[in-house]
Structure formats: structure tokens, C-alpha cells
Coordinates of C-alpha atoms and ligand atoms in Angstrom, one line a residue:
X1 CA 33.5 -64.5 27.6
X2 CA 35.1 -64.9 31.1
X3 CA 36.3 -61.6 32.4
X4 CA 40.0 -61.7 33.3
X5 CA 41.0 -61.4 37.0
X6 CA 42.0 -57.8 36.6
X7 CA 38.8 -56.5 35.0
X8 CA 36.3 -58.3 37.3
X9 CA 34.8 -55.9 39.8
X10 CA 36.4 -56.7 43.1
X11 CA 34.1 -58.3 45.6
X12 CA 33.0 -56.4 48.7
X13 CA 33.5 -58.0 52.1
X14 CA 30.0 -59.3 52.2
X15 CA 30.3 -60.9 48.8
X16 CA 33.6 -62.4 49.8
X17 CA 32.0 -64.0 52.8
X18 CA 29.0 -65.3 50.8
X19 CA 31.3 -66.8 48.2
X20 CA 33.3 -68.5 50.9
X21 CA 30.1 -69.9 52.4
X22 CA 29.0 -71.2 49.0
X23 CA 32.5 -72.8 48.5
X24 CA 32.1 -74.5 51.9
X25 CA 28.6 -75.6 51.0
X26 CA 27.3 -73.9 54.1
X27 CA 23.5 -74.1 54.2
X28 CA 23.8 -76.4 51.1
X29 CA 25.2 -73.4 49.3
X30 CA 22.0 -71.4 49.5
X31 CA 21.8 -67.7 50.0
X32 CA 18.7 -66.3 51.7
X33 CA 18.6 -62.6 52.7
X34 CA 15.8 -60.3 53.9
X35 CA 15.0 -56.6 54.2
X36 CA 13.3 -56.0 57.7
X37 CA 11.8 -52.5 57.9
X38 CA 9.8 -51.3 60.9
X39 CA 6.6 -49.9 59.5
X40 CA 6.9 -46.6 61.5
X41 CA 7.7 -44.3 58.7
X42 CA 8.4 -44.1 55.0
X43 CA 11.5 -45.6 53.5
X44 CA 14.4 -43.2 52.7
X45 CA 17.5 -43.3 50.6
X46 CA 19.4 -45.1 53.4
X47 CA 16.8 -47.9 53.3
X48 CA 17.3 -48.0 49.5
X49 CA 20.9 -48.8 50.1
X50 CA 19.9 -51.8 52.3
X51 CA 17.2 -52.9 49.8
X52 CA 19.6 -52.8 46.9
X53 CA 22.2 -54.7 49.0
X54 CA 19.8 -57.4 50.2
X55 CA 17.8 -57.9 47.0
X56 CA 20.9 -57.5 44.9
X57 CA 22.8 -60.3 46.7
X58 CA 19.7 -62.5 46.7
X59 CA 19.6 -62.3 42.9
X60 CA 23.4 -62.3 42.3
X61 CA 23.7 -65.6 44.1
X62 CA 20.5 -67.2 42.8
X63 CA 19.0 -67.0 46.2
X64 CA 15.9 -65.5 47.7
X65 CA 15.1 -62.3 49.6
X66 CA 12.2 -61.9 52.0
X67 CA 10.5 -58.7 52.9
X68 CA 9.7 -58.8 56.6
X69 CA 7.9 -56.1 58.6
X70 CA 9.3 -55.9 62.1
X71 CA 6.0 -55.0 63.5
X72 CA 6.6 -55.5 67.2
X73 CA 5.5 -52.0 68.4
X74 CA 1.8 -51.5 67.9
X75 CA 2.0 -47.9 69.0
X76 CA 4.0 -46.3 66.2
X77 CA 3.0 -48.6 63.3
X78 CA 0.4 -47.8 60.7
X79 CA -1.1 -49.5 57.6
X80 CA -0.2 -46.4 55.6
X81 CA 3.5 -47.1 56.2
X82 CA 3.2 -50.7 55.2
X83 CA 1.5 -49.8 51.9
X84 CA 4.1 -47.2 51.2
X85 CA 6.9 -49.6 51.9
X86 CA 5.4 -52.2 49.5
X87 CA 5.0 -49.6 46.8
X88 CA 8.5 -48.2 47.2
X89 CA 10.3 -51.5 47.0
X90 CA 8.4 -52.5 43.9
X91 CA 9.1 -49.2 42.3
X92 CA 12.8 -49.6 43.0
X93 CA 12.4 -52.8 40.9
X94 CA 12.7 -55.6 43.4
X95 CA 10.5 -58.6 44.1
X96 CA 10.3 -60.3 47.5
X97 CA 10.0 -64.1 47.9
X98 CA 6.4 -65.2 48.3
X99 CA 4.2 -63.0 50.5
X100 CA 5.5 -60.2 52.7
X101 CA 6.2 -61.6 56.2
X102 CA 5.5 -60.0 59.5
X103 CA 7.3 -60.5 62.8
X104 CA 3.7 -60.6 64.3
X105 CA 3.2 -63.9 62.4
X106 CA 5.6 -65.3 64.9
X107 CA 4.1 -64.0 68.1
X108 CA 2.8 -67.5 69.2
X109 CA 6.1 -69.1 68.5
X110 CA 8.0 -66.4 70.4
X111 CA 5.7 -66.8 73.4
X112 CA 6.3 -70.6 73.4
X113 CA 10.0 -70.0 73.2
X114 CA 9.9 -67.4 76.1
X115 CA 8.2 -70.1 78.2
X116 CA 11.0 -72.5 77.3
X117 CA 13.6 -70.0 78.4
X118 CA 11.8 -69.3 81.7
X119 CA 11.6 -73.1 82.2
X120 CA 15.4 -73.2 82.0
X121 CA 15.7 -70.5 84.7
X122 CA 17.0 -68.1 82.1
X123 CA 14.3 -65.4 82.2
X124 CA 12.3 -63.8 85.0
X125 CA 9.4 -61.4 85.5
X126 CA 10.6 -58.1 87.0
X127 CA 8.1 -55.8 88.8
X128 CA 10.2 -52.7 88.6
X129 CA 9.4 -49.7 86.5
X130 CA 11.3 -48.9 83.4
X131 CA 13.1 -46.1 85.2
X132 CA 14.2 -48.3 88.0
X133 CA 15.5 -50.9 85.6
X134 CA 17.4 -48.2 83.7
X135 CA 18.9 -46.9 86.9
X136 CA 20.3 -50.4 87.7
X137 CA 21.9 -50.8 84.3
X138 CA 25.3 -49.5 85.3
X139 CA 27.7 -47.9 82.8
X140 CA 30.1 -49.6 80.3
X141 CA 32.8 -49.4 83.0
X142 CA 30.7 -50.2 86.1
X143 CA 28.6 -53.4 86.5
X144 CA 24.9 -53.1 86.9
X145 CA 22.8 -54.1 89.9
X146 CA 20.8 -57.2 90.0
X147 CA 17.0 -56.8 90.4
X148 CA 15.3 -57.9 93.6
X149 CA 13.1 -60.1 91.5
X150 CA 15.9 -61.8 89.6
X151 CA 15.8 -65.0 91.7
X152 CA 12.1 -65.7 91.6
X153 CA 11.3 -69.4 91.2
X154 CA 10.7 -70.9 87.7
X155 CA 7.1 -71.7 88.8
X156 CA 6.4 -68.2 90.0
X157 CA 7.9 -66.7 86.8
X158 CA 5.8 -69.1 84.6
X159 CA 2.6 -68.2 86.5
X160 CA 3.3 -64.4 86.4
X161 CA 4.2 -64.5 82.7
X162 CA 1.0 -66.3 81.8
X163 CA -1.0 -63.8 83.9
X164 CA 0.8 -60.9 82.1
X165 CA -0.3 -62.4 78.8
X166 CA -3.9 -62.8 80.2
X167 CA -4.0 -59.0 80.9
X168 CA -4.1 -59.2 84.7
X169 CA -1.5 -56.5 85.1
X170 CA -1.3 -52.9 84.2
X171 CA 0.9 -51.5 81.5
X172 CA 4.4 -50.7 82.9
X173 CA 3.9 -52.8 86.0
X174 CA 5.9 -55.9 84.9
X175 CA 8.3 -57.0 82.2
X176 CA 9.9 -60.3 81.2
X177 CA 13.7 -60.1 81.2
X178 CA 16.4 -62.5 80.1
X179 CA 18.7 -63.6 83.0
X180 CA 22.1 -63.2 81.5
X181 CA 24.8 -61.1 83.3
X182 CA 24.4 -57.8 85.0
X183 CA 28.2 -57.3 84.9
X184 CA 28.7 -58.1 81.3
X185 CA 30.9 -55.6 79.4
X186 CA 28.3 -55.7 76.7
X187 CA 25.4 -53.6 78.0
X188 CA 22.9 -55.5 75.8
X189 CA 23.6 -58.7 77.9
X190 CA 22.7 -57.0 81.2
X191 CA 19.3 -58.8 81.6
X192 CA 17.6 -57.2 78.5
X193 CA 13.8 -56.9 78.3
X194 CA 12.0 -59.6 76.3
X195 CA 8.4 -58.5 76.7
X196 CA 6.5 -55.5 77.9
X197 CA 2.8 -55.0 78.6
X198 CA 1.0 -52.8 76.1
X199 CA -2.8 -52.8 76.1
X200 CA -3.0 -51.7 72.5
X201 CA -4.5 -53.4 69.5
X202 CA -2.1 -54.5 66.8
X203 CA -2.9 -53.9 63.1
X204 CA -2.6 -57.6 62.4
X205 CA -3.3 -59.5 65.6
X206 CA -6.0 -57.2 66.9
X207 CA -6.7 -57.7 70.6
X208 CA -5.1 -61.1 70.9
X209 CA -2.0 -59.8 72.7
X210 CA -1.5 -57.4 75.5
X211 CA 2.2 -58.3 75.8
X212 CA 4.5 -57.5 72.9
X213 CA 8.0 -58.8 72.2
X214 CA 10.9 -56.4 72.2
X215 CA 12.6 -55.9 68.8
X216 CA 15.8 -57.6 70.0
X217 CA 13.8 -60.7 71.2
X218 CA 11.9 -60.9 67.9
X219 CA 14.6 -60.1 65.4
X220 CA 17.0 -63.0 65.5
X221 CA 14.2 -65.6 65.9
X222 CA 12.4 -64.2 62.9
X223 CA 15.5 -64.6 60.8
X224 CA 15.8 -68.2 62.2
X225 CA 12.2 -69.1 61.4
X226 CA 12.5 -67.9 57.8
X227 CA 15.7 -69.7 57.2
X228 CA 17.7 -66.6 56.5
X229 CA 21.4 -67.5 55.9
X230 CA 22.9 -64.0 55.7
X231 CA 21.4 -61.5 58.0
X232 CA 22.7 -58.0 57.0
X233 CA 22.3 -55.0 59.2
X234 CA 23.9 -51.7 60.0
X235 CA 26.8 -51.3 62.3
X236 CA 24.9 -50.3 65.4
X237 CA 23.6 -53.8 65.7
X238 CA 27.1 -55.3 66.0
X239 CA 26.8 -55.1 69.8
X240 CA 23.4 -56.8 69.7
X241 CA 24.8 -59.8 67.9
X242 CA 25.9 -61.7 71.0
X243 CA 22.4 -61.3 72.4
X244 CA 20.8 -62.6 69.2
X245 CA 23.1 -65.6 69.4
X246 CA 22.4 -66.1 73.1
X247 CA 18.6 -66.2 72.5
X248 CA 18.9 -68.8 69.7
X249 CA 21.3 -70.9 71.8
X250 CA 18.7 -71.2 74.6
X251 CA 15.9 -72.5 72.3
X252 CA 17.5 -74.2 69.3
X253 CA 19.3 -77.5 69.3
X254 CA 20.5 -77.8 65.7
X255 CA 23.5 -76.0 64.2
X256 CA 21.8 -73.8 61.7
X257 CA 22.0 -70.1 62.6
X258 CA 21.4 -67.0 60.5
X259 CA 24.8 -65.3 60.4
X260 CA 24.7 -61.5 61.0
X261 CA 27.1 -59.3 59.1
X262 CA 27.2 -55.5 59.7
X263 CA 27.8 -52.7 57.2
X264 CA 28.0 -48.9 57.5
X265 CA 24.7 -47.1 57.2
X266 CA 24.4 -44.5 54.5
X267 CA 24.9 -40.9 55.6
X268 CA 24.4 -38.2 53.0
X269 CA 25.6 -34.6 53.2
X270 CA 22.8 -32.0 53.5
X271 CA 20.4 -34.7 54.4
X272 CA 18.6 -35.9 57.5
X273 CA 17.9 -39.6 57.6
X274 CA 16.3 -40.2 61.0
X275 CA 12.7 -41.3 60.7
X276 CA 11.7 -39.5 63.9
X277 CA 13.0 -36.2 62.5
X278 CA 11.5 -36.8 59.1
X279 CA 8.1 -37.4 60.8
X280 CA 8.6 -34.1 62.7
X281 CA 9.1 -32.2 59.4
X282 CA 5.9 -33.7 58.1
X283 CA 3.8 -33.2 61.3
X284 CA 5.0 -29.7 61.8
X285 CA 4.4 -28.6 58.2
X286 CA 7.9 -27.9 57.1
X287 CA 7.2 -30.0 54.1
X288 CA 3.9 -31.0 52.4
X289 CA 4.1 -34.7 53.3
X290 CA 6.3 -37.8 53.3
X291 CA 6.5 -37.5 49.5
X292 CA 7.4 -33.8 49.3
X293 CA 10.0 -33.6 46.5
X294 CA 12.5 -32.2 49.0
X295 CA 12.3 -35.3 51.3
X296 CA 15.0 -38.0 51.2
X297 CA 12.3 -40.6 51.2
X298 CA 12.0 -42.9 48.2
X299 CA 8.5 -41.5 47.5
X300 CA 9.9 -37.9 47.7
X301 CA 12.8 -38.8 45.4
X302 CA 10.3 -40.4 43.0
X303 CA 8.1 -37.3 43.0
X304 CA 11.2 -35.1 42.5
X305 CA 12.0 -37.0 39.3
X306 CA 14.4 -39.6 40.4
X307 CA 14.4 -42.9 38.4
X308 CA 14.7 -46.3 40.0
X309 CA 17.8 -46.9 37.9
X310 CA 19.5 -43.8 39.1
X311 CA 19.0 -44.9 42.8
X312 CA 20.2 -48.4 42.0
X313 CA 23.3 -47.1 40.2
X314 CA 24.0 -44.8 43.2
X315 CA 23.8 -47.7 45.6
X316 CA 26.2 -49.8 43.4
X317 CA 28.6 -46.9 43.2
X318 CA 28.8 -46.3 46.9
X319 CA 29.2 -50.0 47.7
X320 CA 29.3 -51.3 51.3
X321 CA 31.9 -50.3 53.9
X322 CA 32.8 -51.5 57.4
X323 CA 33.2 -47.9 58.7
X324 CA 30.8 -45.0 59.0
X325 CA 31.3 -42.3 56.4
X326 CA 29.4 -39.5 54.7
X327 CA 28.6 -39.5 51.0
X328 CA 28.3 -36.3 49.1
X329 CA 24.7 -35.7 48.1
X330 CA 26.2 -34.4 44.8
X331 CA 27.0 -38.0 43.9
X332 CA 23.3 -39.0 44.2
X333 CA 22.4 -36.0 42.0
X334 CA 25.1 -37.0 39.5
X335 CA 23.7 -40.5 39.3
X336 CA 20.3 -39.0 38.4
X337 CA 21.7 -36.6 35.8
X338 CA 23.6 -39.4 34.2
X339 CA 20.4 -41.4 33.8
X340 CA 18.2 -38.5 32.7
X341 CA 20.8 -37.4 30.2
X342 CA 20.2 -40.6 28.4
X343 CA 16.4 -40.8 28.8
X344 CA 14.9 -37.3 29.1
X345 CA 13.6 -35.6 25.9
X346 CA 14.8 -32.1 25.3
X347 CA 12.1 -29.4 25.3
X348 CA 12.0 -25.7 25.7
X349 CA 10.5 -23.7 28.5
X350 CA 10.9 -20.1 29.4
X351 CA 10.8 -19.5 33.1
X352 CA 10.8 -15.7 33.2
X353 CA 9.6 -14.5 29.7
X354 CA 10.6 -11.5 27.7
X355 CA 8.7 -10.8 24.4
X356 CA 10.7 -10.7 21.2
X357 CA 9.1 -9.5 17.9
X358 CA 10.7 -10.7 14.7
X359 CA 10.0 -7.7 12.6
X360 CA 10.8 -9.3 9.2
X361 CA 8.7 -12.4 9.9
X362 CA 5.2 -12.2 8.2
X363 CA 2.3 -11.7 10.5
X364 CA 0.1 -14.7 11.0
X365 CA 2.7 -17.1 9.6
X366 CA 3.7 -20.2 11.6
X367 CA 6.5 -22.6 10.6
X368 CA 6.8 -26.0 12.2
X369 CA 10.5 -26.7 13.0
X370 CA 12.1 -30.0 13.8
X371 CA 13.6 -30.4 17.3
X372 CA 15.8 -33.4 18.1
X373 CA 14.5 -35.2 21.1
X374 CA 17.9 -36.3 22.5
X375 CA 21.3 -35.7 20.9
X376 CA 22.6 -38.6 23.1
X377 CA 20.2 -41.1 21.5
X378 CA 19.2 -40.8 17.9
X379 CA 16.5 -43.5 18.3
X380 CA 14.5 -41.1 20.4
X381 CA 13.7 -39.2 17.1
X382 CA 12.4 -35.6 17.0
X383 CA 9.2 -33.5 17.4
X384 CA 8.0 -30.3 15.9
X385 CA 7.9 -26.9 17.5
X386 CA 6.0 -23.9 16.0
X387 CA 7.9 -20.7 15.2
X388 CA 6.1 -17.4 14.7
X389 CA 6.5 -13.6 14.7
X390 CA 6.3 -13.2 18.5
X391 CA 8.5 -15.4 20.6
X392 CA 9.5 -15.4 24.3
X393 CA 13.0 -15.7 25.7
X394 CA 14.4 -15.5 29.2
X395 CA 14.7 -12.0 30.6
X396 CA 18.3 -12.9 31.7
X397 CA 19.2 -13.6 28.1
X398 CA 19.2 -9.9 27.2
X399 CA 21.3 -7.0 28.5
X400 CA 21.0 -3.4 27.4
X401 CA 24.7 -2.9 28.0
X402 CA 26.3 -6.3 28.0
X403 CA 30.0 -7.0 28.7
X404 CA 32.0 -8.5 25.8
X405 CA 31.8 -12.1 27.0
X406 CA 28.0 -12.1 27.3
X407 CA 27.2 -14.4 24.5
X408 CA 23.5 -13.7 24.5
X409 CA 21.4 -10.8 23.2
X410 CA 22.2 -7.1 23.4
X411 CA 21.6 -4.2 21.0
X412 CA 23.1 -5.1 17.7
X413 CA 24.1 -8.7 18.8
X414 CA 23.3 -12.0 17.1
X415 CA 22.3 -15.3 18.6
X416 CA 20.9 -18.6 17.4
X417 CA 17.5 -19.6 18.5
X418 CA 17.7 -23.3 19.3
X419 CA 16.4 -25.5 16.4
X420 CA 15.4 -22.3 14.5
X421 CA 17.2 -19.2 13.0
X422 CA 19.8 -16.7 13.9
X423 CA 18.3 -13.4 15.0
X424 CA 19.8 -10.0 15.5
X425 CA 18.6 -7.5 18.1
X426 CA 17.8 -4.2 16.3
X427 CA 16.0 -2.3 19.1
X428 CA 14.1 -2.6 22.4
X429 CA 11.4 -0.9 24.4
X430 CA 11.4 0.1 28.0
X431 CA 8.5 0.6 30.4
X432 CA 8.5 4.4 30.8
X433 CA 7.5 4.0 34.5
X434 CA 9.8 1.3 35.7
X435 CA 12.6 1.5 33.2
X436 CA 12.4 -2.3 32.7
X437 CA 12.9 -3.8 29.3
X438 CA 9.5 -5.0 28.0
X439 CA 10.0 -5.9 24.3
X440 CA 12.8 -6.6 21.9
X441 CA 12.7 -6.0 18.1
X442 CA 14.8 -8.5 16.2
X443 CA 15.3 -9.6 12.6
X444 CA 15.9 -13.2 11.5
X445 CA 18.2 -14.4 8.8
X446 CA 16.2 -16.8 6.6
X447 CA 19.4 -18.5 5.4
X448 CA 20.3 -19.8 8.8
X449 CA 17.6 -22.4 9.6
X450 CA 18.9 -25.1 11.8
X451 CA 19.8 -28.3 10.0
X452 CA 19.9 -26.4 6.6
X453 CA 23.7 -26.6 6.4
X454 CA 24.1 -22.8 6.9
X455 CA 27.7 -21.9 7.6
X456 CA 27.0 -18.8 9.6
X457 CA 28.3 -19.1 13.2
X458 CA 27.4 -17.2 16.3
X459 CA 28.6 -17.7 19.9
X460 CA 25.4 -18.1 21.8
X461 CA 22.3 -20.3 21.5
X462 CA 19.1 -19.4 23.3
X463 CA 16.0 -21.4 24.2
X464 CA 12.6 -19.8 23.3
X465 CA 9.0 -20.6 22.8
X466 CA 6.4 -19.1 20.3
X467 CA 4.3 -16.6 22.3
X468 CA 1.1 -17.5 20.6
X469 CA 1.5 -21.3 20.9
X470 CA 3.2 -21.7 24.3
X471 CA 1.3 -22.9 27.3
X472 CA 1.4 -21.4 30.8
X473 CA 2.9 -23.6 33.5
X474 CA 3.7 -23.5 37.1
X475 CA 7.3 -24.5 37.9
X476 CA 8.3 -25.5 41.4
X477 CA 12.0 -24.8 41.7
X478 CA 13.2 -27.2 44.4
X479 CA 16.6 -27.0 46.0
X480 CA 18.2 -28.9 48.9
X481 CA 16.0 -28.9 52.0
X482 CA 19.0 -28.0 54.3
X483 CA 21.7 -25.5 53.6
X484 CA 24.2 -27.1 56.1
X485 CA 26.3 -30.1 55.1
X486 CA 25.6 -31.8 58.4
X487 CA 22.3 -30.5 59.7
X488 CA 21.8 -33.1 62.4
X489 CA 25.3 -33.1 63.7
X490 CA 25.5 -29.6 65.2
X491 CA 25.4 -30.2 68.9
X492 CA 24.2 -26.8 70.1
X493 CA 21.7 -26.3 67.3
X494 CA 18.3 -27.7 66.4
X495 CA 18.5 -29.2 62.9
X496 CA 15.5 -27.1 61.9
X497 CA 17.7 -24.0 62.1
X498 CA 19.4 -25.3 59.0
X499 CA 16.3 -25.6 56.8
X500 CA 17.1 -23.9 53.5
X501 CA 14.7 -20.9 53.2
X502 CA 15.1 -21.1 49.4
X503 CA 14.3 -24.8 49.1
X504 CA 11.2 -24.0 47.1
X505 CA 10.4 -21.2 44.8
X506 CA 7.2 -21.3 42.9
X507 CA 7.2 -19.7 39.4
X508 CA 3.7 -19.2 38.0
X509 CA 4.3 -17.3 34.8
X510 CA 6.4 -19.9 32.9
X511 CA 5.7 -20.6 29.3
X512 CA 6.4 -24.1 27.9
X513 CA 6.4 -25.4 24.3
X514 CA 3.0 -26.8 23.2
X515 CA 4.2 -30.4 22.9
X516 CA 4.1 -30.6 26.7
X517 CA 0.3 -30.2 26.8
X518 CA -0.2 -33.9 26.9
X519 CA 2.5 -34.7 29.4
X520 CA 1.6 -36.9 32.3
X521 CA 2.7 -36.9 36.0
X522 CA 6.2 -38.4 36.4
X523 CA 7.2 -37.7 32.7
X524 CA 10.7 -36.3 32.7
X525 CA 12.2 -33.7 30.5
X526 CA 15.3 -31.6 30.1
X527 CA 14.3 -28.0 29.7
X528 CA 17.1 -26.8 27.4
X529 CA 19.8 -24.9 29.2
X530 CA 18.0 -25.0 32.5
X531 CA 17.8 -28.4 34.0
X532 CA 15.8 -31.6 34.4
X533 CA 12.1 -31.3 35.3
X534 CA 9.4 -33.8 36.0
X535 CA 5.6 -33.4 35.8
X536 CA 4.1 -33.3 39.3
X537 CA 1.1 -35.3 40.5
X538 CA -0.8 -32.0 40.8
X539 CA -0.5 -31.4 37.1
X540 CA -3.5 -31.4 34.8
X541 CA -4.0 -30.6 31.1
X542 CA -5.4 -27.2 32.1
X543 CA -2.8 -26.5 34.7
X544 CA 0.6 -27.9 34.0
X545 CA 2.9 -28.3 37.1
X546 CA 6.6 -29.2 36.8
X547 CA 9.1 -29.9 39.6
X548 CA 12.7 -29.1 39.1
X549 CA 14.6 -32.3 39.6
X550 CA 18.2 -31.1 39.3
X551 CA 19.9 -28.1 37.6
X552 CA 22.1 -29.0 34.6
X553 CA 25.3 -27.9 36.3
X554 CA 26.9 -31.1 37.7
X555 CA 28.8 -30.2 40.9
X556 CA 30.0 -33.8 41.3
X557 CA 31.5 -34.2 37.9
X558 CA 33.1 -30.8 38.3
X559 CA 34.6 -31.8 41.6
X560 CA 36.0 -34.9 40.1
X561 CA 37.5 -32.9 37.3
X562 CA 39.1 -30.4 39.7
X563 CA 40.6 -33.3 41.7
X564 CA 42.0 -34.9 38.5
X565 CA 43.5 -31.6 37.5
X566 CA 45.1 -31.2 40.9
X567 CA 46.6 -34.6 40.6
X568 CA 48.1 -34.1 37.2
Ligands
ATP601 P1 14.5 -46.8 63.4 O1 15.3 -45.8 64.1 O2 13.1 -46.4 63.3 O3 14.8 -48.2 63.7 P2 15.8 -47.5 60.9 O4 16.2 -46.5 59.9 O5 16.7 -48.4 61.6 O6 15.0 -46.6 61.9 P3 14.3 -49.8 60.0 O7 12.9 -49.8 59.5 O8 14.5 -50.5 61.3 O9 14.6 -48.3 60.3 O10 15.3 -50.2 58.9 C1 15.2 -51.3 58.1 C2 16.5 -51.7 57.5 O11 17.1 -50.6 56.8 C3 17.4 -52.1 58.7 O12 18.0 -53.3 58.3 C4 18.4 -51.0 58.7 O13 19.6 -51.5 59.2 C5 18.4 -50.5 57.3 N1 18.8 -49.1 57.3 C6 18.2 -48.1 57.9 N2 18.8 -46.9 57.7 C7 19.8 -47.1 56.9 C8 20.9 -46.3 56.3 N3 20.9 -45.0 56.5 N4 21.8 -46.9 55.5 C9 21.7 -48.3 55.3 N5 20.7 -49.1 55.8 C10 19.8 -48.5 56.6
MG602 MG1 15.8 -50.0 63.0

């Protein structure tokens, strides 16, 4: 059924533009987008936004989407990064058109085009150092100075450029610059660099080149070569657009041009998104690697327990904007909880165990009880959990002298054990030296088995495991990596000062229900009453390791509710 005008999701500004282009039969109505990462680090949640946008539009408009590595800088780029990028995009659930492309595939073509531009008198070889060139740039309000080498003859420029390519000159001794306008109000048009000499092998072209194109010189031409129709990028490239257009106008006669549209990059509170800083955190050992579960990288989020669906839903929900803004990281966490709530089986784990002896339960007797896997989804069925005379509960679920509203255990108080019976605390034992509670003595009421239709009601329900059947597990309690909402934006401080000292607490004495013995890395669970957890890559059958994904408390949902209440 056609949705009525009012219920259809409104188009964002990029979709509106694409639909207008389709109506006008621009590019024969075709839509071709691309995602162009530079392989100099792992992808992060900001890139995920761009991936969802580009691949999402490609598929929404029956178009295609390329993956193109912008590999113009042989110094910072590594195969490890390329492989991680391929893996992350596939994990997010997207397929690129054909094979991955590389800007380096176009080095020959770019070289030919550079010669064409020199031949038109629109580019020259400059012998000045990078520092000298920068000094002549001027400021946005003052024009720059023209280089002494700006008016070299075409013949001399062609000869020097060829010799640059042949390796006759040292690194840093010459560059090729476009000859545009040193007084332009757009700094990017003040004779920008096109090539620099770098005597470094490239991961794909080996030793073939010792001059490498600048990103700005390669980017627009790469889009053109691939037939990209809608070239989407973040706002900081808006000022580069006239340069991309200028380059294409020098070398291309026909009318087809990739049209660039800019959108606001994703900024997240409590999060750093600069690849340079993320690399620092890795290299300086603040995290265990690019895929540390506290990193905002896609591989980190995956290891933390994020699902591809939750990331895609998050990207949908934030949409695209024309102006920079900051998204609350709680919204990302909310998207995850929303997804895991539907998918994650409920199990029981006790993080800080206290022994409880059920004094009226026969010694040696075990009863298999039924535990519902997910109350949100009946089709997920149930599994069994063993109940026996000695069980473990959380230490924090007992108080010797509890206040009235403490709906857990205390002397003489009753609680329900999840999926089991109602128990009553009759007595407890303290360690004579430390005064700490070490054992509780309870009785159970045999008429109160869960699911038996018992009418008896108590206020609190506790999670528990059977002491004899539970398995020891290591639980890594992750929290946000930074404890400041804007760790990178504090002028007088180094962002590392805002690292959260409590971002990882390792708990080694946790006890989990026996059904988890066969769990595999990346399996996700809700530990009842605690939060969502996922099995870490380090986990084995003999040493289970869980990562805390997110606590149950949903700060985003709570915030929305508060806001609603204020508005009512
Ligand atoms: P660098 O500083 O290394 O250039 P980068 O984050 O721009 O970092 P790229 O590999 O060039 O990294 O980015 C690939 C694509 O992802 C680009 O099109 C870029 O605009 C987009 N992108 C990068 N960061 C974000 C972000 N925070 N939000 C949305 N898109 C982003
Ligand atoms: Mg970039």
C-alpha cells in the first residue's frame, strides 16, 4: 500500500537532491556513490555514518556504491588498515560494487592529466621548500605572494616534471603546483600542490613512483573516473569543492561531473574521533589495540558487543544535517539496548558471590528449572538451570540491617529467586575476624515454584546460580573511555587528561550459570538485573571471558522521559 504523504518519512536534503536529479534524468537517472577511506587507521563510528549514508543511498535508489581507498600517501598507509576496512564494511552489512578500487589505480592517468595541465600553462614546478611555500600563502584577508618560479616556461616545467618523476631530485626539493590565483579569497585556490617527491615504495605500485599526487588532486578525478554521480563528503571539504571543479574543468571536455554535496560529520559526546589521536591511544598503550572494546572504532564496538543492526539504526536515527552538532553517546547505547533487548537470551551470572544455604532443601538433590530465554520473544524458547541446596547471590543483595525500601534480602525477609522459589532469610554467619557476612541460611517455600501458579507475592526478585553447578568466569566491566563530554575540545588540556580511570574493571571471581559453558566469542546475553554482556575473543571453554556491553539502565530513554514530563 502507498504510504500517505503525512506518514512517509521526510526526505533529508541529500535525498531531495537525488530525487530531483532523477526526475530531471540527470546522468540518465542513475545514482552512483562511493565511500573513500584513507587506509591510515581503523574505521570508527563517524565513518560508519558515512558508510550507512553512501551505501544506503546506493541501494535506496537502485544505484551502486564503490569502495575506494584513497591511498595517495605511502607513508602512513598499511595493509593491516586495508584489511580491517574491508572486514568492517562487510560486517556492517554492505557490499561494494565489483572489486575495491584504489586511487593508486589512477596514478598513470593523473600523471598524464598533470602534463596536460602543465601544457596549458596552468601548473608549474616550484623549487621552494614546503616552509617557504607556506610562508607565501597569505591569510584569508591578505593575498599571498607569487612564487619566483611561477612563470617558468611550459617547456621547462614539462622537463622538470618528467625529471621529478624519474627520480632526479631529492625529496622536498621540488613540487608541482597548480597555477590558479594567489589572491583568491579561497585559500585552496592559492596555487595548491599537486605532486610531491616521496622516495617511498607504495603498497600497490611498489617502486614505480617517486612522486605522489596530493589528496586534493586525486580525489575529484578518482570520482570522475569511476562515474560517481553523487559525491558525498563532510563539511570541511566544502571549501575544496571549487578546486575539484577547477581541476576537472582543465582536463575534461564533456559535461559530466561528479557533484559534491557536504554533510555534517558525526561528533559524539565522551568520544574522540580523530584517527591521529586514536592511533596515539593504541601506540602509547592506553588501550589494548584498535579493537579494544572501549574504542569508538567499528572493530572495538563489535568486540564490545554492538550489533551491525544497532549501528545502522543509530545512523538512520541521527540522519544527516548541514550544520555541525554533537550527538549524545547515550543515543548510540540506546540503539544497542533496543536491539539486544529483542535478541539477547536472558541468563544468570553473579559478579560478586555470597553463599546461601537452603536449609530445608535435601542434600545432594538437584532440580532442573525452566528459564525463559527472552520474555520479549516467545519463539526464543527456554533453557534449564539447576537448583540445589547451595546457591550464590550478589553480596549487594543482602543487608544485615536493611532500610524499609530495600526489597532484597535481610534477616527475616523474603524474596523470589528468579525462575525458582521464594526463600526466607533465617540466619547468617559473619567472619569473626573481618566482620563480613560470609553465609546466609534460608528456607524455601516448596509451593512457590515459578510458573506453578502460586499466588504468593514478594517485592523483590534476585538472580542467583547453583554453587555446585556454576562456572567461574572473568568479567571485564567496561565503561566510557573518557569521563569528559568533550575530551578533545578543552583548549588548555590534553585530551588524555580526561581518560576515565574506571573505564575497565576486571572481575575474576564471577560465577555464571552452566548453560554458558559452550558460549562462543561474540555471543551476547543479558545477565539478569545487571546488563548486556558479550563473550570476548579471549574466551575459551576452560576460561570464560565476558565483556560488559552496556548496563541495563538506559540513560537516553530516561532523558527522553524527563523531557516529556517537563513538556506536559
Ligand atoms: P583523516 O583526518 O585521516 O582524513 P578522516 O576521518 O577524514 O580522517 P577518511 O578515511 O578520509 O578519514 O574518511 C573517509 C570518509 O569518511 C570521508 O568521506 C569522510 O568524510 C568520512 N568521515 C570521516 N569522519 C567522519 C565523521 N566523523 N562523520 C561522518 N563522516 C566521516
Ligand atoms: Mg579524510
